Amino acid sequence: QKNHKVILEYHSLEERTEKALFNFPPLEWEHLARHLPADFVIVNLITGWDLSLDAFLQLSKKYYSHMYLDVHYLVMGIDNLGRRYPRRPENVELWLKGARFVQMNEREFHIIAQDSLTPLQFFQKYLRESQVLLITRGNEGATMVHANYQGIKEDHFPAWDVDQVVDATGCGDVFGAGFVLNFLKTNDIFKAVQFANTAAGANCLLRGCNEMDRLPGLVEKIWGGQRL
């Protein structure tokens, strides 16, 4: 259907308020099934109602080990004027356990954890041992929590240093896509996080979607050790 209308008001490069108008209904399983099978599935909840929980759980049954969930606006409610506000969603545990890879930023993490859990405690409470939790931290890089033969482990990855941020919009989306792209090539979660950080940093150098065609070239130059 026709996309809904979004009005963004920026207070800083990373902080904004949002109003969503003319919202479309969520996708159901029959809408998803026609586009399967797939090598990998990224579920990026850019509205929070992008697909129904039932459709997500059916997708999870088939693709759990090849699914990446970006929590994003699942943690944002909407009032009768279309204004978005933070809130801890119902059934959040079902969403979090539905994909092997789960991404959220620090703000989304604190909304769900309610400021009482460390990333390790969060992983133990909400996720399965087979999962990987990725917490993006802007210019502080990213944290990955995962389980291995030594137990549950937390690793920190520094961000690629950007001299001047042009536009930070979409960096989380680029991080997720970059992670999946590199993971499909390498099957290495550590290399995938490093590549995702690089891709997100390169995205900061571009303004809006109109320059996205430059992104692969920028990532290649950064990944090859060039300073931009």
Short mmCIF file of C-alpha atoms in Angstrom, two decimals:
data_model
loop_
_atom_site.label_atom_id
_atom_site.label_comp_id
_atom_site.label_asym_id
_atom_site.label_seq_id
_atom_site.Cartn_x
_atom_site.Cartn_y
_atom_site.Cartn_z
CA GLN A 1 0.00 0.00 0.00
CA LYS A 2 0.94 3.64 -0.16
CA ASN A 3 3.57 4.48 2.44
CA HIS A 4 2.63 6.53 5.49
CA LYS A 5 3.84 10.10 6.04
CA VAL A 6 6.58 10.83 8.57
CA ILE A 7 7.49 14.26 9.93
CA LEU A 8 10.90 14.46 11.66
CA GLU A 9 12.03 17.35 13.84
CA TYR A 10 15.75 17.24 14.63
CA HIS A 11 17.08 18.63 17.92
CA SER A 12 20.65 17.44 17.24
CA LEU A 13 22.43 15.14 14.78
CA GLU A 14 21.19 12.10 16.71
CA GLU A 15 18.10 13.29 18.63
CA ARG A 16 14.74 13.88 16.98
CA THR A 17 10.99 13.75 17.52
CA GLU A 18 8.71 12.06 15.04
CA LYS A 19 5.10 12.19 13.96
CA ALA A 20 3.59 9.39 11.82
CA LEU A 21 0.43 10.00 9.77
CA PHE A 22 -1.79 7.92 7.43
CA ASN A 23 -0.42 4.66 8.81
CA PHE A 24 -0.72 1.43 6.82
CA PRO A 25 -1.79 -1.92 8.35
CA PRO A 26 0.83 -4.53 9.33
CA LEU A 27 2.00 -7.21 6.94
CA GLU A 28 0.52 -10.67 7.56
CA TRP A 29 2.06 -14.06 6.81
CA GLU A 30 0.46 -14.34 3.37
CA HIS A 31 2.20 -11.11 2.36
CA LEU A 32 5.60 -12.47 3.41
CA ALA A 33 5.29 -16.05 2.17
CA ARG A 34 5.16 -15.05 -1.52
CA HIS A 35 8.67 -13.58 -1.27
CA LEU A 36 10.28 -16.67 0.28
CA PRO A 37 12.58 -18.60 0.30
CA ALA A 38 15.52 -16.29 0.97
CA ASP A 39 19.20 -16.60 1.94
CA PHE A 40 18.67 -14.29 4.90
CA VAL A 41 15.80 -12.22 6.32
CA ILE A 42 16.22 -8.79 7.91
CA VAL A 43 13.25 -7.57 9.94
CA ASN A 44 13.74 -3.84 10.49
CA LEU A 45 10.86 -2.42 12.51
CA ILE A 46 10.91 1.11 11.14
CA THR A 47 7.35 1.80 12.32
CA GLY A 48 6.87 -0.85 15.02
CA TRP A 49 3.76 -2.25 13.31
CA ASP A 50 5.50 -3.28 10.08
CA LEU A 51 4.32 -6.87 10.46
CA SER A 52 2.07 -8.64 12.91
CA LEU A 53 3.52 -10.66 15.77
CA ASP A 54 1.85 -13.78 14.35
CA ALA A 55 3.54 -13.24 10.96
CA PHE A 56 6.87 -12.63 12.69
CA LEU A 57 6.57 -15.85 14.70
CA GLN A 58 5.71 -17.86 11.58
CA LEU A 59 8.71 -16.33 9.84
CA SER A 60 10.83 -17.22 12.87
CA LYS A 61 9.81 -20.89 12.69
CA LYS A 62 11.24 -21.09 9.18
CA TYR A 63 14.19 -18.68 9.31
CA TYR A 64 15.26 -18.24 12.94
CA SER A 65 18.94 -19.11 12.32
CA HIS A 66 18.97 -16.83 9.23
CA MET A 67 17.04 -13.90 10.70
CA TYR A 68 18.23 -10.48 11.82
CA LEU A 69 15.90 -8.27 13.89
CA ASP A 70 16.42 -4.52 14.29
CA VAL A 71 14.14 -3.66 17.24
CA HIS A 72 14.08 0.05 16.36
CA TYR A 73 10.52 1.48 16.62
CA LEU A 74 9.04 -1.57 18.30
CA VAL A 75 9.79 0.42 21.47
CA MET A 76 7.85 3.51 20.30
CA GLY A 77 4.14 4.01 20.87
CA ILE A 78 1.92 6.44 18.97
CA ASP A 79 -0.75 8.82 20.32
CA ASN A 80 -3.95 9.95 18.61
CA LEU A 81 -2.12 12.87 16.97
CA GLY A 82 0.51 10.58 15.45
CA ARG A 83 3.27 11.59 17.87
CA ARG A 84 5.73 8.83 18.72
CA TYR A 85 6.79 8.25 22.32
CA PRO A 86 8.99 5.62 24.02
CA ARG A 87 7.29 2.67 25.64
CA ARG A 88 8.14 -0.92 26.54
CA PRO A 89 6.08 -3.08 24.17
CA GLU A 90 3.87 -5.99 25.16
CA ASN A 91 5.17 -9.44 24.24
CA VAL A 92 8.67 -7.99 23.82
CA GLU A 93 10.14 -11.36 24.88
CA LEU A 94 8.50 -13.09 21.88
CA TRP A 95 10.01 -10.57 19.48
CA LEU A 96 13.47 -10.76 21.04
CA LYS A 97 13.63 -14.54 20.94
CA GLY A 98 12.45 -14.74 17.32
CA ALA A 99 15.70 -14.03 15.45
CA ARG A 100 19.25 -15.29 15.91
CA PHE A 101 20.67 -11.76 15.59
CA VAL A 102 19.04 -8.90 17.52
CA GLN A 103 20.07 -5.25 17.10
CA MET A 104 19.11 -2.23 19.19
CA ASN A 105 20.69 1.08 20.10
CA GLU A 106 21.44 2.19 23.66
CA ARG A 107 18.18 4.10 24.01
CA GLU A 108 16.13 1.12 22.86
CA PHE A 109 18.12 -1.14 25.17
CA HIS A 110 17.30 1.02 28.20
CA ILE A 111 13.60 1.23 27.30
CA ILE A 112 13.34 -2.56 27.28
CA ALA A 113 15.74 -3.22 30.18
CA GLN A 114 14.22 -0.36 32.21
CA ASP A 115 17.74 0.71 33.25
CA SER A 116 18.12 -2.21 35.66
CA LEU A 117 20.14 -4.67 33.57
CA THR A 118 23.64 -4.83 32.15
CA PRO A 119 24.00 -6.17 28.58
CA LEU A 120 25.07 -9.54 30.00
CA GLN A 121 22.09 -9.67 32.36
CA PHE A 122 19.79 -8.58 29.53
CA PHE A 123 21.08 -11.43 27.37
CA GLN A 124 20.55 -13.95 30.16
CA LYS A 125 17.01 -12.74 30.83
CA TYR A 126 15.66 -12.27 27.32
CA LEU A 127 17.71 -14.22 24.78
CA ARG A 128 18.68 -17.80 23.97
CA GLU A 129 22.26 -19.02 24.05
CA SER A 130 22.16 -19.44 20.27
CA GLN A 131 21.48 -15.72 19.77
CA VAL A 132 23.73 -12.70 19.25
CA LEU A 133 22.84 -9.32 20.78
CA LEU A 134 24.20 -6.20 19.07
CA ILE A 135 23.93 -2.83 20.82
CA THR A 136 24.94 0.14 18.67
CA ARG A 137 26.44 3.11 20.54
CA GLY A 138 26.96 5.79 17.89
CA ASN A 139 30.48 7.21 18.03
CA GLU A 140 31.28 4.77 20.84
CA GLY A 141 31.00 1.83 18.44
CA ALA A 142 29.05 -1.33 19.24
CA THR A 143 28.74 -4.02 21.91
CA MET A 144 28.17 -7.67 21.05
CA VAL A 145 26.94 -10.23 23.58
CA HIS A 146 26.99 -13.90 22.65
CA ALA A 147 27.57 -17.35 24.15
CA ASN A 148 30.51 -19.63 23.46
CA TYR A 149 32.20 -22.57 25.17
CA GLN A 150 33.44 -20.21 27.91
CA GLY A 151 29.94 -18.94 28.68
CA ILE A 152 28.27 -15.62 27.85
CA LYS A 153 30.75 -13.06 26.58
CA GLU A 154 30.60 -9.31 25.97
CA ASP A 155 32.84 -7.73 23.33
CA HIS A 156 33.25 -4.04 22.46
CA PHE A 157 34.09 -2.75 18.98
CA PRO A 158 35.23 0.85 18.44
CA ALA A 159 33.48 2.98 15.84
CA TRP A 160 35.26 4.14 12.73
CA ASP A 161 36.36 7.67 13.54
CA VAL A 162 34.50 10.26 11.45
CA ASP A 163 36.06 13.73 11.26
CA GLN A 164 32.78 15.48 10.50
CA VAL A 165 29.32 13.92 10.59
CA VAL A 166 27.20 15.08 7.66
CA ASP A 167 24.03 13.12 8.42
CA ALA A 168 23.61 10.31 10.98
CA THR A 169 20.18 9.28 9.69
CA GLY A 170 20.02 5.61 8.74
CA CYS A 171 23.28 4.55 10.39
CA GLY A 172 21.53 1.80 12.34
CA ASP A 173 19.95 0.49 9.14
CA VAL A 174 23.32 0.48 7.37
CA PHE A 175 24.93 -1.24 10.38
CA GLY A 176 22.42 -4.09 10.20
CA ALA A 177 22.63 -4.52 6.44
CA GLY A 178 26.43 -4.34 6.60
CA PHE A 179 26.55 -6.99 9.31
CA VAL A 180 24.36 -9.41 7.35
CA LEU A 181 26.23 -8.81 4.09
CA ASN A 182 29.61 -9.52 5.67
CA PHE A 183 28.35 -12.44 7.77
CA LEU A 184 27.01 -14.12 4.63
CA LYS A 185 30.48 -13.77 3.09
CA THR A 186 32.60 -14.74 6.11
CA ASN A 187 30.38 -16.61 8.60
CA ASP A 188 32.35 -14.66 11.24
CA ILE A 189 30.36 -12.50 13.68
CA PHE A 190 33.47 -10.55 14.76
CA LYS A 191 34.42 -9.54 11.23
CA ALA A 192 30.76 -8.77 10.52
CA VAL A 193 30.55 -6.28 13.43
CA GLN A 194 33.76 -4.57 12.35
CA PHE A 195 32.44 -4.25 8.80
CA ALA A 196 29.06 -3.00 10.08
CA ASN A 197 30.79 -0.28 12.13
CA THR A 198 32.75 0.76 9.03
CA ALA A 199 29.61 0.90 6.88
CA ALA A 200 27.74 2.94 9.51
CA GLY A 201 30.67 5.37 9.76
CA ALA A 202 30.76 5.78 5.99
CA ASN A 203 27.03 6.49 6.00
CA CYS A 204 27.67 9.50 8.28
CA LEU A 205 29.53 11.12 5.38
CA LEU A 206 26.44 11.07 3.14
CA ARG A 207 23.37 13.28 3.24
CA GLY A 208 20.02 11.53 2.99
CA CYS A 209 19.20 8.72 0.58
CA ASN A 210 20.16 10.60 -2.58
CA GLU A 211 23.87 9.83 -2.09
CA MET A 212 23.52 6.16 -1.14
CA ASP A 213 25.06 5.08 -4.44
CA ARG A 214 28.38 6.39 -3.07
CA LEU A 215 28.25 4.18 0.04
CA PRO A 216 29.86 0.98 -1.36
CA GLY A 217 32.83 2.95 -2.70
CA LEU A 218 33.34 4.76 0.62
CA VAL A 219 33.15 1.51 2.59
CA GLU A 220 35.67 -0.13 0.26
CA LYS A 221 38.12 2.76 0.71
CA ILE A 222 37.75 2.76 4.52
CA TRP A 223 37.92 -1.03 4.71
CA GLY A 224 41.11 -0.84 2.68
CA GLY A 225 42.71 1.51 5.23
CA GLN A 226 42.29 4.86 3.47
CA ARG A 227 41.59 7.96 5.54
CA LEU A 228 38.73 10.08 4.21
#
